[in-house]
Structure formats: structure tokens, C-alpha cells
Short mmCIF file of C-alpha atoms and ligand atoms in Angstrom, two decimals:
data_model
loop_
_atom_site.label_atom_id
_atom_site.label_comp_id
_atom_site.label_asym_id
_atom_site.label_seq_id
_atom_site.Cartn_x
_atom_site.Cartn_y
_atom_site.Cartn_z
CA MET A 20 90.30 87.58 95.71
CA LYS A 21 93.72 88.32 94.25
CA ALA A 22 93.47 92.08 93.61
CA LEU A 23 91.52 95.20 94.55
CA ILE A 24 90.44 97.69 91.89
CA PHE A 25 89.60 101.20 93.08
CA ASP A 26 87.51 103.82 91.32
CA VAL A 27 88.84 107.36 92.02
CA ASP A 28 86.22 110.13 92.09
CA GLY A 29 83.91 109.57 95.02
CA THR A 30 85.69 106.38 96.08
CA LEU A 31 89.30 107.26 96.93
CA ALA A 32 88.23 110.81 97.86
CA ASP A 33 85.06 112.88 97.85
CA THR A 34 86.14 114.92 94.83
CA GLU A 35 82.91 115.91 93.11
CA THR A 36 82.48 119.27 94.89
CA ALA A 37 85.97 120.21 93.65
CA HIS A 38 85.04 119.05 90.13
CA LEU A 39 81.84 121.14 90.33
CA GLN A 40 83.76 124.25 91.48
CA ALA A 41 86.33 123.70 88.72
CA PHE A 42 83.60 123.48 86.04
CA ASN A 43 82.00 126.72 87.28
CA ALA A 44 85.38 128.50 87.43
CA ALA A 45 86.06 127.41 83.83
CA PHE A 46 82.63 128.66 82.68
CA ALA A 47 83.32 132.06 84.32
CA GLU A 48 86.82 132.22 82.81
CA VAL A 49 85.58 131.68 79.23
CA GLY A 50 82.61 134.02 79.68
CA LEU A 51 79.86 131.37 79.66
CA ASP A 52 76.89 132.31 81.85
CA TRP A 53 76.48 128.69 83.03
CA CYS A 54 76.60 128.03 86.77
CA TRP A 55 75.88 124.51 88.00
CA ASP A 56 74.56 123.98 91.53
CA GLU A 57 74.85 120.76 93.53
CA ALA A 58 71.36 119.52 92.63
CA LEU A 59 71.96 119.99 88.91
CA TYR A 60 75.47 118.52 89.14
CA THR A 61 74.10 115.46 90.95
CA ARG A 62 71.84 114.86 87.93
CA LEU A 63 74.63 115.63 85.45
CA LEU A 64 76.84 113.02 87.14
CA ARG A 65 74.65 110.42 85.46
CA VAL A 66 76.85 111.20 82.46
CA ALA A 67 80.34 109.86 83.25
CA GLY A 68 83.34 111.92 82.17
CA GLY A 69 83.71 115.68 82.29
CA LYS A 70 83.80 116.22 78.51
CA GLU A 71 80.77 114.01 77.96
CA ARG A 72 78.98 115.86 80.79
CA LEU A 73 79.73 119.22 79.16
CA MET A 74 78.48 118.00 75.80
CA HIS A 75 75.31 116.59 77.33
CA TYR A 76 74.57 119.88 79.10
CA TRP A 77 75.30 121.98 76.03
CA ARG A 78 72.93 119.87 73.93
CA MET A 79 70.32 120.22 76.66
CA VAL A 80 70.43 124.03 77.01
CA ASP A 81 71.35 125.06 73.46
CA PRO A 82 70.84 122.23 70.95
CA GLU A 83 71.19 124.58 67.97
CA GLU A 84 74.58 125.96 69.04
CA ALA A 85 75.72 122.46 70.09
CA ARG A 86 75.30 121.29 66.49
CA GLY A 87 78.13 123.66 65.45
CA CYS A 88 81.18 122.15 63.77
CA LYS A 89 83.58 123.40 66.47
CA LEU A 90 81.72 121.67 69.31
CA ARG A 91 84.42 119.12 70.13
CA GLU A 92 87.28 121.66 70.03
CA THR A 93 85.32 124.03 72.27
CA ILE A 94 84.52 121.25 74.76
CA ASP A 95 88.20 120.22 74.83
CA ALA A 96 89.27 123.82 75.47
CA VAL A 97 86.75 124.42 78.28
CA HIS A 98 87.60 121.06 79.81
CA ALA A 99 91.34 121.83 79.78
CA ILE A 100 90.62 125.02 81.73
CA LYS A 101 88.42 123.03 84.12
CA THR A 102 91.28 120.55 84.65
CA ARG A 103 93.65 123.45 85.51
CA HIS A 104 91.16 124.81 88.05
CA TYR A 105 90.71 121.32 89.55
CA ALA A 106 94.50 121.04 89.96
CA GLU A 107 94.58 124.40 91.72
CA LEU A 108 91.77 123.36 94.07
CA VAL A 109 92.99 119.84 94.84
CA GLY A 110 96.78 120.09 94.33
CA SER A 111 97.25 121.97 97.61
CA GLY A 112 96.57 118.62 99.33
CA GLN A 113 93.51 119.78 101.28
CA LEU A 114 91.23 116.98 100.03
CA PRO A 115 91.65 113.90 102.24
CA LEU A 116 91.22 110.29 101.19
CA ARG A 117 87.92 108.76 102.36
CA PRO A 118 87.94 106.75 105.61
CA GLY A 119 89.73 103.42 105.35
CA ILE A 120 91.35 104.04 101.95
CA ALA A 121 94.92 104.70 103.19
CA ARG A 122 94.63 101.87 105.73
CA LEU A 123 93.41 99.37 103.11
CA ILE A 124 96.08 100.41 100.58
CA ASP A 125 98.78 99.89 103.25
CA GLU A 126 97.24 96.57 104.29
CA ALA A 127 97.12 95.32 100.69
CA GLY A 128 100.76 96.36 100.21
CA ARG A 129 101.86 94.44 103.32
CA ALA A 130 99.85 91.36 102.24
CA GLY A 131 101.16 91.43 98.65
CA VAL A 132 97.65 91.93 97.22
CA PRO A 133 97.96 94.05 94.06
CA ILE A 134 95.83 97.18 93.85
CA ALA A 135 94.71 98.97 90.68
CA ILE A 136 92.79 102.04 89.53
CA ALA A 137 89.83 102.03 87.11
CA THR A 138 88.52 105.57 86.59
CA THR A 139 86.96 107.78 83.94
CA THR A 140 88.80 110.84 85.22
CA THR A 141 91.50 112.77 83.34
CA PRO A 142 95.03 111.36 83.96
CA ALA A 143 96.38 114.64 85.42
CA ASN A 144 93.66 114.61 88.10
CA LEU A 145 95.13 111.45 89.62
CA ASP A 146 98.49 113.00 90.45
CA VAL A 147 97.07 116.19 91.95
CA LEU A 148 94.74 114.13 94.15
CA LEU A 149 97.07 111.34 95.25
CA ARG A 150 100.58 112.79 95.54
CA THR A 151 99.89 114.44 98.92
CA PRO A 152 98.16 111.58 100.77
CA LEU A 153 100.13 108.71 99.15
CA GLY A 154 103.46 110.43 98.36
CA ALA A 155 105.13 111.53 95.12
CA ASP A 156 105.83 107.87 94.21
CA TRP A 157 102.15 106.88 94.61
CA ARG A 158 102.08 105.25 91.16
CA GLU A 159 104.47 102.55 92.36
CA ARG A 160 101.83 101.28 94.76
CA PHE A 161 99.44 100.40 91.91
CA ALA A 162 99.92 97.37 89.67
CA ALA A 163 97.68 98.92 87.00
CA ILE A 164 96.31 102.44 86.46
CA CYS A 165 93.61 102.91 83.81
CA ASP A 166 91.91 106.30 83.33
CA ALA A 167 90.24 108.52 80.70
CA GLY A 168 93.40 108.23 78.61
CA THR A 169 93.20 104.42 78.50
CA THR A 170 89.91 103.70 76.75
CA ALA A 171 87.74 105.76 74.42
CA VAL A 172 84.48 104.66 76.01
CA LYS A 173 83.81 105.60 79.63
CA LYS A 174 81.74 103.99 82.39
CA PRO A 175 79.13 102.47 82.49
CA ALA A 176 80.86 100.60 79.63
CA PRO A 177 83.13 97.87 81.02
CA ASP A 178 86.15 98.93 78.92
CA VAL A 179 88.24 100.52 81.67
CA TYR A 180 87.74 97.49 83.94
CA LEU A 181 88.58 95.09 81.10
CA ALA A 182 91.78 97.08 80.49
CA VAL A 183 92.70 96.78 84.17
CA LEU A 184 92.08 93.00 84.15
CA GLU A 185 94.29 92.63 81.10
CA ARG A 186 97.12 94.61 82.72
CA LEU A 187 96.79 92.66 85.96
CA GLY A 188 96.65 89.37 84.07
CA LEU A 189 93.72 88.29 86.25
CA GLU A 190 90.19 87.00 85.66
CA ALA A 191 87.20 89.12 86.71
CA GLY A 192 86.27 86.56 89.39
CA GLU A 193 89.66 87.04 91.05
CA CYS A 194 89.12 90.77 91.69
CA LEU A 195 87.02 93.04 93.87
CA ALA A 196 86.03 96.52 92.62
CA ILE A 197 85.35 99.39 95.01
CA GLU A 198 83.04 102.05 93.55
CA ASP A 199 80.78 104.91 94.65
CA SER A 200 78.28 105.24 91.79
CA GLU A 201 75.75 103.36 89.69
CA ASN A 202 77.77 104.05 86.54
CA GLY A 203 80.83 102.58 88.24
CA LEU A 204 78.88 99.56 89.49
CA ARG A 205 77.44 98.91 86.03
CA ALA A 206 80.91 99.13 84.45
CA ALA A 207 82.45 96.69 86.95
CA GLN A 208 79.44 94.36 86.76
CA ALA A 209 79.56 94.34 82.95
CA ALA A 210 83.20 93.26 83.25
CA GLY A 211 82.08 90.48 85.65
CA ILE A 212 83.74 91.93 88.78
CA ALA A 213 82.12 91.75 92.24
CA THR A 214 81.67 95.29 93.55
CA LEU A 215 81.61 96.92 96.97
CA ILE A 216 79.91 100.34 97.00
CA THR A 217 80.70 103.30 99.24
CA PRO A 218 78.35 106.09 98.01
CA THR A 219 78.80 109.82 98.57
CA ALA A 220 76.19 112.57 98.94
CA TYR A 221 76.24 112.83 95.14
CA THR A 222 75.54 109.14 94.50
CA GLY A 223 73.49 108.15 97.56
CA GLN A 224 70.28 108.09 95.48
CA ASP A 225 71.79 105.83 92.77
CA ARG A 226 70.60 102.22 92.36
CA PHE A 227 73.08 99.60 93.49
CA ASP A 228 71.23 96.40 92.52
CA GLY A 229 73.60 93.48 92.35
CA ALA A 230 76.36 95.10 94.42
CA LEU A 231 78.22 92.72 96.73
CA LEU A 232 77.68 95.16 99.61
CA VAL A 233 76.88 98.86 100.15
CA LEU A 234 78.72 100.54 103.05
CA PRO A 235 78.75 104.22 104.08
CA HIS A 236 82.56 104.08 103.76
CA LEU A 237 85.31 101.51 104.41
CA GLY A 238 85.66 102.56 108.04
CA ASP A 239 88.68 102.89 110.27
CA PRO A 240 89.37 102.35 113.98
CA GLU A 241 88.82 106.14 114.35
CA GLN A 242 85.68 106.10 112.15
CA PRO A 243 84.05 102.70 112.75
CA ILE A 244 80.99 101.52 110.82
CA ALA A 245 77.93 100.71 112.94
CA GLN A 246 76.60 97.78 110.89
CA LEU A 247 79.18 95.54 109.26
CA PRO A 248 77.88 92.10 108.24
CA GLY A 249 79.71 89.31 110.02
CA ALA A 250 83.06 91.11 110.38
CA ASP A 251 85.13 91.03 113.59
CA HIS A 252 85.99 94.70 113.30
CA ARG A 253 83.87 97.75 112.65
CA TRP A 254 85.85 98.54 109.50
CA ALA A 255 86.44 96.79 106.18
CA ASP A 256 89.84 95.15 106.44
CA LEU A 257 91.41 92.76 103.94
CA ALA A 258 90.12 89.70 105.82
CA ALA A 259 86.54 91.02 105.63
CA LEU A 260 86.91 91.82 101.91
CA HIS A 261 88.20 88.27 101.25
CA ALA A 262 85.26 86.80 103.14
CA TRP A 263 82.66 89.03 101.45
CA HIS A 264 84.17 88.16 98.08
CA ARG A 265 83.87 84.44 98.88
CA GLY A 266 80.37 85.03 100.26
CA THR A 267 81.20 83.41 103.59
CA LEU A 268 80.57 86.41 105.84
CA PHE A 269 77.02 86.73 104.53
CA GLU A 270 76.38 83.11 105.45
CA ALA A 271 77.82 83.72 108.95
CA ALA A 272 75.98 87.04 109.45
C1 XBP B 19 83.74 110.36 87.86
C2 XBP B 19 83.61 111.22 86.69
C3 XBP B 19 84.70 112.13 86.36
C4 XBP B 19 84.72 113.43 87.12
C5 XBP B 19 85.27 114.54 86.26
O1 XBP B 19 84.38 109.24 87.37
O2 XBP B 19 82.67 111.10 85.94
O3 XBP B 19 84.53 112.41 85.02
O4 XBP B 19 83.41 113.79 87.52
O5 XBP B 19 86.51 114.24 85.79
P1 XBP B 19 85.12 108.10 88.27
P2 XBP B 19 86.93 114.72 84.30
O6 XBP B 19 84.37 107.98 89.52
O7 XBP B 19 85.08 106.90 87.38
O8 XBP B 19 86.53 108.55 88.48
O9 XBP B 19 86.37 116.11 84.12
O10 XBP B 19 88.42 114.69 84.30
O11 XBP B 19 86.32 113.74 83.33
MG1 MG B 20 83.30 107.36 91.10
#
């Protein structure tokens, strides 16, 4: 295992409630009478990417109107407003990283293990989320950052992971992906990358067949994990990730 590749939404931080609130604020701002609740949004998350999600919903509730020639421009405009609302909600720095993320990023930095980002989210969302917990120079910590601006096709297509591998100059078998969703798992798997899953409330019902391991979160000394296969600690440190990636901890467990 020569590099770690992190998904963003749901993996680095539990962002989807902020995304949901930002969508609803955008709908209100443009005078749409749409209001998504958590149950509906959980289903809509099956469609990766905010613009794709909007288009899917529009086609579902008003297929006639969604056939209009200005569909794409309208989606882009509503999504830009949503992105502004997301920045206002998240940019204040109130949304913490999930347990173990900051620790693992620091550990990888000390060990010289490159880390990367493979996400379907809008590029601007990364800075508003990460500049508070990781510092204004957070980009310098990542050897590769691939997002919605990198590839045309979003997860579950493997494109964003393939772009990361190319930028890292590594083979799929030399990397470990950390994801929270079935779409993310399918994207990483299709690129040939072993994947550790840490679901959220939004993705807990997803199917994770073929994942290397599913954990509630990465854990920390302050937030230990009750059941960790074969590891010395009650949190996922770099040594445990290396061993899971090799398959040796499963043999020992
Ligand atoms: C999660 C997503 C994202 C966000 C919304 O992707 O599907 O699209 O829900 O972000 P990942 P945008 O976990 O791969 O980051 O509205 O900017 O698309
Ligand atoms: Mg995700």
C-alpha cells in the first residue's frame, strides 16, 4: 500500500445534511416549491453529483418541463446558488472531520505515504470544507486532488479514481480507497482499488459487497472502535491499513 485515496462527502466529513440544506435554500431562493427531506435525499443520493441529482429529480416530478431546451442552463444556475449556500453553511468551519481522519492524514504525512482525493463534489466545496480543519495550505498535503472538475463522468464510473492513479503514477493494487457509499465503492472497485468503507446515516443501507472492510468510522484514541479485526489498537492506524490491504490481519483475526 503506497498511497491512500479519500472520498470527500461522507468520508472526510459528514457533509450531506449541509448539502441537503443548501439544495433546499437554493430552491427557496429561486422560487421553486421543492423541499427535500432526509428520507427523500437519502434515496436521491443514489445519483452521484448535485447537478445530476437535480436533473434526476426534475425528470421524476415534471418530465414535461424537464424536456425543455433550457434544462441544463437552469440546472447550472440552481446548482451555483446551492454551492453558494453550501459555502455559507460549511465555510464557518463548524463541520468537523470524521473521527480518525485528521489523525490518519497526519500519520500518512509523517510516514511519507502520499494521500489523494477522489470525489464527485464541486471543486469550491473542498476549500470551504477543508481550510478550517486542515489549514489554508491544505492542498499541499495531497499528492493528487480530483473532483467534479476533473472528469465528465461521476461515480460509480471509475474515471475519477483512474485520474487519481494517473496523477499519483501508481497502480490500483498499490492504493487503498476510503469511501462511505455504494457509488464510491463501485467507482473504486471498477478502477481495481481495494476499498475501506465508513458509512454515514445516509449510506448505512447501501450494499458494500466486495469492500475490504466496513467500519463505523476510522476511530481515534478518544473515539475507539469496539470491533476491529486483528488490530492492536481500537482505531484504524497506518499499520492496520497496511495489514488489511495485504490481507494479513484477516488471517490473524
Ligand atoms: C457525494 C456527492 C456530491 C454531493 C453534492 O460525492 O454526490 O455530489 O452530494 O455535491 P462524493 P455537488 O462522496 O464522491 O464526494 O452538489 O457539488 O455535486
Ligand atoms: Mg461520499
